[in-house]
Short mmCIF file of C-alpha atoms and ligand atoms in Angstrom, two decimals:
data_model
loop_
_atom_site.label_atom_id
_atom_site.label_comp_id
_atom_site.label_asym_id
_atom_site.label_seq_id
_atom_site.Cartn_x
_atom_site.Cartn_y
_atom_site.Cartn_z
CA UNK A 1 -19.02 -12.14 -5.30
CA UNK A 2 -18.42 -8.95 -3.39
CA UNK A 3 -14.84 -8.66 -2.26
CA UNK A 4 -14.28 -6.63 0.87
CA UNK A 5 -11.50 -4.11 0.24
CA UNK A 6 -8.31 -4.66 2.18
CA UNK A 7 -5.74 -2.00 3.05
CA UNK A 8 -2.47 -3.06 4.67
CA UNK A 9 0.33 -0.82 5.88
CA UNK A 10 3.82 -2.08 5.24
CA UNK A 11 6.00 -0.17 7.68
CA UNK A 12 9.19 -1.74 6.29
CA UNK A 13 12.27 -0.92 8.42
CA UNK A 14 10.85 2.29 9.90
CA UNK A 15 9.85 3.48 13.37
CA UNK A 16 11.21 2.94 16.84
CA UNK A 17 9.15 1.29 19.55
CA UNK A 18 7.29 4.32 20.93
CA UNK A 19 6.52 5.70 17.48
CA UNK A 20 5.30 2.31 16.31
CA UNK A 21 2.97 1.97 19.27
CA UNK A 22 1.68 5.53 18.86
CA UNK A 23 1.00 5.00 15.14
CA UNK A 24 -0.80 1.72 15.81
CA UNK A 25 -2.93 3.26 18.55
CA UNK A 26 -3.76 6.24 16.34
CA UNK A 27 -4.92 4.03 13.47
CA UNK A 28 -6.86 1.68 15.76
CA UNK A 29 -8.67 4.46 17.60
CA UNK A 30 -9.70 6.33 14.44
CA UNK A 31 -10.58 3.44 12.15
CA UNK A 32 -14.36 3.80 11.88
CA UNK A 33 -15.45 1.53 9.01
CA UNK A 34 -14.54 -2.08 9.93
CA UNK A 35 -17.77 -3.26 8.32
CA UNK A 36 -16.63 -2.02 4.91
CA UNK A 37 -12.88 -2.55 4.76
CA UNK A 38 -10.27 -4.84 6.31
CA UNK A 39 -7.18 -3.14 7.69
CA UNK A 40 -3.82 -4.49 8.80
CA UNK A 41 -0.54 -2.99 9.95
CA UNK A 42 2.75 -4.77 9.35
CA UNK A 43 5.48 -3.38 11.62
CA UNK A 44 9.09 -4.57 11.81
CA UNK A 45 9.13 -7.99 13.48
CA UNK A 46 10.81 -6.70 16.62
CA UNK A 47 7.77 -4.49 17.29
CA UNK A 48 5.05 -6.97 16.34
CA UNK A 49 4.38 -7.85 19.95
CA UNK A 50 4.16 -4.23 21.14
CA UNK A 51 2.00 -3.20 18.19
CA UNK A 52 -0.16 -6.28 18.70
CA UNK A 53 -0.80 -5.15 22.27
CA UNK A 54 -1.53 -1.61 21.10
CA UNK A 55 -4.25 -2.70 18.65
CA UNK A 56 -5.74 -5.43 20.83
CA UNK A 57 -9.54 -5.32 20.87
CA UNK A 58 -9.66 -3.08 17.79
CA UNK A 59 -10.59 -4.02 14.22
CA UNK A 60 -7.05 -3.50 12.97
CA UNK A 61 -5.21 -6.76 12.26
CA UNK A 62 -1.51 -7.48 12.58
CA UNK A 63 0.78 -8.76 9.85
CA UNK A 64 4.41 -9.79 9.54
CA UNK A 65 6.63 -8.55 6.70
CA UNK A 66 8.29 -11.89 6.09
CA UNK A 67 8.83 -15.31 7.67
CA UNK A 68 10.95 -18.41 7.34
CA UNK A 69 9.15 -21.52 6.21
CA UNK A 70 10.28 -24.13 8.72
CA UNK A 71 9.17 -24.87 12.22
CA UNK A 72 11.51 -24.18 15.16
CA UNK A 73 15.18 -24.79 14.46
CA UNK A 74 18.71 -23.46 14.28
CA UNK A 75 18.12 -20.59 11.83
CA UNK A 76 19.87 -17.56 13.29
CA UNK A 77 18.09 -14.30 12.69
CA UNK A 78 14.88 -15.82 11.37
CA UNK A 79 11.26 -15.75 12.54
CA UNK A 80 8.77 -18.49 11.70
CA UNK A 81 5.03 -18.60 11.23
CA UNK A 82 4.36 -20.06 14.68
CA UNK A 83 6.06 -17.01 16.16
CA UNK A 84 4.00 -14.64 14.03
CA UNK A 85 0.82 -16.35 15.17
CA UNK A 86 2.03 -16.33 18.75
CA UNK A 87 2.19 -12.52 18.80
CA UNK A 88 -1.21 -12.19 17.14
CA UNK A 89 -0.52 -11.95 13.41
CA UNK A 90 -3.28 -12.76 10.99
CA UNK A 91 -1.35 -11.91 7.82
CA UNK A 92 2.18 -12.14 6.49
CA UNK A 93 3.60 -10.28 3.49
CA UNK A 94 5.60 -12.69 1.33
CA UNK A 95 7.72 -12.09 -1.74
CA UNK A 96 7.87 -8.32 -1.45
CA UNK A 97 10.08 -6.95 -4.23
CA UNK A 98 12.55 -5.63 -1.65
CA UNK A 99 12.94 -9.17 -0.33
CA UNK A 100 13.33 -10.44 -3.87
CA UNK A 101 15.82 -7.69 -4.74
CA UNK A 102 17.97 -7.46 -1.60
CA UNK A 103 17.58 -10.77 0.21
CA UNK A 104 17.47 -13.35 -2.52
CA UNK A 105 13.83 -14.41 -2.24
CA UNK A 106 13.03 -16.44 -5.34
CA UNK A 107 9.61 -17.62 -6.47
CA UNK A 108 10.49 -21.09 -5.22
CA UNK A 109 11.49 -19.77 -1.79
CA UNK A 110 8.39 -17.59 -1.59
CA UNK A 111 6.32 -20.63 -2.50
CA UNK A 112 7.69 -22.60 0.45
CA UNK A 113 6.81 -19.73 2.76
CA UNK A 114 3.31 -19.38 1.30
CA UNK A 115 2.59 -23.09 1.79
CA UNK A 116 3.96 -22.99 5.35
CA UNK A 117 1.91 -19.90 6.22
CA UNK A 118 -1.32 -21.40 4.87
CA UNK A 119 -0.72 -24.65 6.71
CA UNK A 120 -0.52 -22.68 9.95
CA UNK A 121 -3.57 -20.55 9.19
CA UNK A 122 -1.65 -17.35 8.46
CA UNK A 123 -3.00 -15.44 5.46
CA UNK A 124 -0.27 -14.55 2.97
CA UNK A 125 -0.15 -11.27 1.06
CA UNK A 126 1.89 -12.36 -1.94
CA UNK A 127 3.62 -9.62 -3.93
CA UNK A 128 4.24 -9.69 -7.67
CA UNK A 129 5.32 -6.98 -10.07
CA UNK A 130 7.62 -6.04 -12.92
CA UNK A 131 10.64 -3.73 -13.04
CA UNK A 132 10.75 -0.69 -15.31
CA UNK A 133 13.00 -2.48 -17.80
CA UNK A 134 10.61 -5.40 -17.94
CA UNK A 135 7.65 -3.07 -18.51
CA UNK A 136 9.49 -1.20 -21.25
CA UNK A 137 10.33 -4.51 -22.90
CA UNK A 138 6.65 -5.46 -22.90
CA UNK A 139 7.20 -8.32 -20.46
CA UNK A 140 4.83 -7.25 -17.69
CA UNK A 141 2.20 -9.94 -18.23
CA UNK A 142 4.79 -12.67 -18.59
CA UNK A 143 6.76 -11.60 -15.49
CA UNK A 144 3.65 -11.41 -13.33
CA UNK A 145 2.44 -14.78 -14.61
CA UNK A 146 5.80 -16.42 -13.87
CA UNK A 147 5.85 -14.96 -10.36
CA UNK A 148 2.26 -16.06 -9.80
CA UNK A 149 2.84 -19.62 -11.01
CA UNK A 150 6.13 -19.96 -9.11
CA UNK A 151 5.15 -18.31 -5.83
CA UNK A 152 1.74 -19.94 -5.66
CA UNK A 153 2.53 -23.43 -6.94
CA UNK A 154 0.78 -26.40 -5.37
CA UNK A 155 -2.05 -24.57 -3.61
CA UNK A 156 -5.49 -26.14 -3.45
CA UNK A 157 -8.42 -24.02 -4.62
CA UNK A 158 -9.41 -23.53 -1.02
CA UNK A 159 -5.94 -22.30 -0.11
CA UNK A 160 -5.83 -20.00 -3.11
CA UNK A 161 -9.07 -18.36 -1.99
CA UNK A 162 -7.35 -17.31 1.23
CA UNK A 163 -4.41 -15.65 -0.49
CA UNK A 164 -4.23 -11.91 -1.00
CA UNK A 165 -2.19 -10.82 -4.02
CA UNK A 166 -0.45 -7.46 -4.09
CA UNK A 167 0.41 -6.19 -7.55
CA UNK A 168 3.34 -3.87 -6.97
CA UNK A 169 5.16 -2.59 -10.03
CA UNK A 170 8.74 -2.25 -8.77
CA UNK A 171 9.16 1.10 -10.55
CA UNK A 172 6.26 2.55 -8.53
CA UNK A 173 7.45 1.52 -5.06
CA UNK A 174 8.72 4.42 -2.98
CA UNK A 175 9.25 6.52 -6.10
CA UNK A 176 6.16 8.72 -6.03
CA UNK A 177 5.42 7.45 -9.55
CA UNK A 178 2.19 5.54 -9.18
CA UNK A 179 0.87 3.32 -11.96
CA UNK A 180 -2.02 4.88 -13.85
CA UNK A 181 -5.32 3.41 -12.67
CA UNK A 182 -6.00 1.81 -16.05
CA UNK A 183 -2.44 0.48 -16.29
CA UNK A 184 -2.81 -1.24 -12.92
CA UNK A 185 -6.34 -2.43 -13.70
CA UNK A 186 -5.06 -4.18 -16.80
CA UNK A 187 -2.62 -6.25 -14.74
CA UNK A 188 -5.20 -6.89 -12.02
CA UNK A 189 -7.71 -8.11 -14.61
CA UNK A 190 -5.03 -10.33 -16.18
CA UNK A 191 -4.23 -11.76 -12.75
CA UNK A 192 -7.87 -12.54 -12.15
CA UNK A 193 -8.10 -14.30 -15.52
CA UNK A 194 -4.97 -16.23 -14.63
CA UNK A 195 -6.49 -17.37 -11.34
CA UNK A 196 -9.60 -18.48 -13.23
CA UNK A 197 -7.53 -20.46 -15.71
CA UNK A 198 -5.46 -22.12 -12.98
CA UNK A 199 -8.38 -22.71 -10.58
CA UNK A 200 -11.94 -21.65 -11.40
CA UNK A 201 -14.22 -18.62 -11.68
CA UNK A 202 -15.31 -18.82 -8.06
CA UNK A 203 -11.76 -18.70 -6.72
CA UNK A 204 -10.89 -15.92 -9.17
CA UNK A 205 -13.78 -13.78 -8.02
CA UNK A 206 -12.95 -14.23 -4.35
CA UNK A 207 -9.21 -13.47 -4.32
CA UNK A 208 -8.42 -9.92 -3.29
CA UNK A 209 -5.82 -8.17 -5.40
CA UNK A 210 -4.27 -5.10 -3.78
CA UNK A 211 -2.35 -2.48 -5.68
CA UNK A 212 0.91 -1.25 -4.15
CA UNK A 213 3.36 1.45 -5.18
CA UNK A 214 3.14 5.12 -4.18
CA UNK A 215 -0.48 4.93 -3.03
CA UNK A 216 -1.21 8.20 -1.22
CA UNK A 217 -4.20 9.86 0.42
CA UNK A 218 -4.89 11.93 -2.69
CA UNK A 219 -4.59 9.19 -5.31
CA UNK A 220 -6.09 6.14 -3.59
CA UNK A 221 -9.73 6.76 -4.57
CA UNK A 222 -9.01 6.70 -8.32
CA UNK A 223 -7.25 3.36 -7.91
CA UNK A 224 -10.10 1.86 -5.92
CA UNK A 225 -12.58 2.88 -8.61
CA UNK A 226 -11.09 0.21 -10.84
CA UNK A 227 -13.18 -2.97 -10.69
CA UNK A 228 -10.31 -5.36 -10.02
CA UNK A 229 -8.38 -3.24 -7.50
CA UNK A 230 -9.50 -4.47 -4.11
CA UNK A 231 -7.43 -2.30 -1.83
CA UNK A 232 -3.81 -1.38 -1.35
CA UNK A 233 -0.53 -2.38 0.18
CA UNK A 234 0.78 0.96 1.38
CA UNK A 235 4.36 1.80 2.30
CA UNK A 236 5.28 5.43 2.92
CA UNK A 237 1.74 6.73 3.41
CA UNK A 238 1.06 4.12 6.10
CA UNK A 239 3.65 5.69 8.38
CA UNK A 240 1.36 8.57 9.37
CA UNK A 241 -2.07 8.12 10.95
CA UNK A 242 -3.89 10.71 8.84
CA UNK A 243 -2.63 9.68 5.42
CA UNK A 244 -3.21 5.99 6.15
CA UNK A 245 -6.74 6.68 7.40
CA UNK A 246 -7.59 8.65 4.27
CA UNK A 247 -6.58 5.66 2.15
CA UNK A 248 -8.68 3.40 4.36
CA UNK A 249 -11.66 5.74 3.97
CA UNK A 250 -11.23 5.76 0.21
CA UNK A 251 -11.30 1.95 0.22
CA UNK A 252 -14.37 1.93 2.47
CA UNK A 253 -16.15 4.10 -0.09
CA UNK A 254 -15.53 1.57 -2.88
P1 PGA B 1 5.22 2.73 -1.18
O1 PGA B 1 5.55 1.19 -0.87
O2 PGA B 1 3.75 2.92 -0.86
O3 PGA B 1 6.09 3.50 -0.24
O4 PGA B 1 5.52 2.98 -2.61
C1 PGA B 1 4.65 0.17 -1.20
C2 PGA B 1 5.22 -1.18 -0.84
O5 PGA B 1 6.41 -1.40 -1.01
O6 PGA B 1 4.48 -2.08 -0.36
#
């Protein structure tokens, strides 16, 4: 099974409206390899609509950075999956380590969101990854497995095939310290084996596993050379057109 690489830009809580629109238009107008790589941008929710308009008709997809799992209701400050779909989202990032760290997202909570997203036809990008202390203590495999089993509990094989996993070692996010290609590949390969053991070989070979954490224009290619690294979830380097495009080009060359 040939997995099409997938590069998504997580803009986090950056950009104002005009800058967000300009960045989206820049990426959309210069993205030249939609036959070889999938691309999405995930702006702050308040700019999803404007960015969605800016990339309309292009091959760049839109993604949310989070959602609440229920349908409409009295949940002040929250955005649900229907709303993400309504403004044109195809993807939603769920369980990012910053959500887990600062906003109390647990595996169980992430799981509810994943199930709700899939039910609506939104494709979740589910983040897993260990902290530096956990890595030093030799717990990486166990931590990632626990997050996988908890965040992705109760999915059918068909649903699992639609999920994108982002392996993001917490110590590599926003730090400039990227995981070594072989270090990341080891976790990606473990994740694929885990999917096979929980589902089957076909599902395992179809799920795309992105790497995230200090992916830059000059280090993306070496990551994408690894057999089980199917693209990237990019933070900082997705905030500029040129650096994001270079990462996309590196993925297209995979
Ligand atoms: P970074 O962020 O590329 O800035 O390290 C990655 C992420 O958090 O998804």
